[in-house]
XYZ file of C-alpha atoms in Angstrom:
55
model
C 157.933 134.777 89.282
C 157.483 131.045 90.461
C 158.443 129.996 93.649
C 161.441 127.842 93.041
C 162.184 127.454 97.046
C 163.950 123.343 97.186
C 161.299 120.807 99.217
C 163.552 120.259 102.397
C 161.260 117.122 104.123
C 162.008 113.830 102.724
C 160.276 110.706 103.640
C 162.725 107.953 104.883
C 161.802 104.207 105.171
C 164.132 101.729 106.287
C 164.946 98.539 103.935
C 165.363 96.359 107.122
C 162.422 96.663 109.161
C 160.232 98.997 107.434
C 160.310 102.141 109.693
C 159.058 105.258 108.326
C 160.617 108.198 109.161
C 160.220 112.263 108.085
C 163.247 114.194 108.342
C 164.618 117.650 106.875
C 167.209 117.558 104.769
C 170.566 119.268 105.293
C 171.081 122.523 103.339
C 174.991 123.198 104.138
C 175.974 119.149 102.966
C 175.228 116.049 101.846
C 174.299 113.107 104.022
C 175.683 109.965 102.435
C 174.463 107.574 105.474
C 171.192 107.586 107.432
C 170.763 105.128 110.880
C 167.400 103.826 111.155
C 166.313 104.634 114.571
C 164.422 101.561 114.921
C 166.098 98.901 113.873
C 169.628 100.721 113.468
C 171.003 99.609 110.138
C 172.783 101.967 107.995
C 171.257 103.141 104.789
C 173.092 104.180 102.281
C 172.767 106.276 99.147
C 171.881 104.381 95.675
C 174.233 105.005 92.505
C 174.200 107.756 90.753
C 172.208 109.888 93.711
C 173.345 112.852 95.812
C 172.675 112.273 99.258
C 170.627 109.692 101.318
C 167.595 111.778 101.042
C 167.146 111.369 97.559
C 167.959 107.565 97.060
């Protein structure tokens, strides 16, 4: 059987200022806003997507 396990790090880079981040993903919600730790604008999730992480 193939290891179907979900890929829990997610690349993050800030429309503002360009930061690059890598954080794990939540496995108990959804994150619908992410602060960029550099330049502290709010990113937010793009239509039709689940969760911060994957827009």
């Amino acid at each position: 059987m193939a290891d179907t396990a979900p890929f829990l790090v997610s690349t993050i880079m800030c429309w503002r200022c360009g930061y690059i981040e890598v954080e794990t993903m939540l496995t108990d919600a959804c994150q619908f806003f992410y602060d960029c730790k550099s330049c502290c604008a709010t990113l937010r999730l793009k239509p039709d997507h689940c969760c911060a992480f994957c827009s």
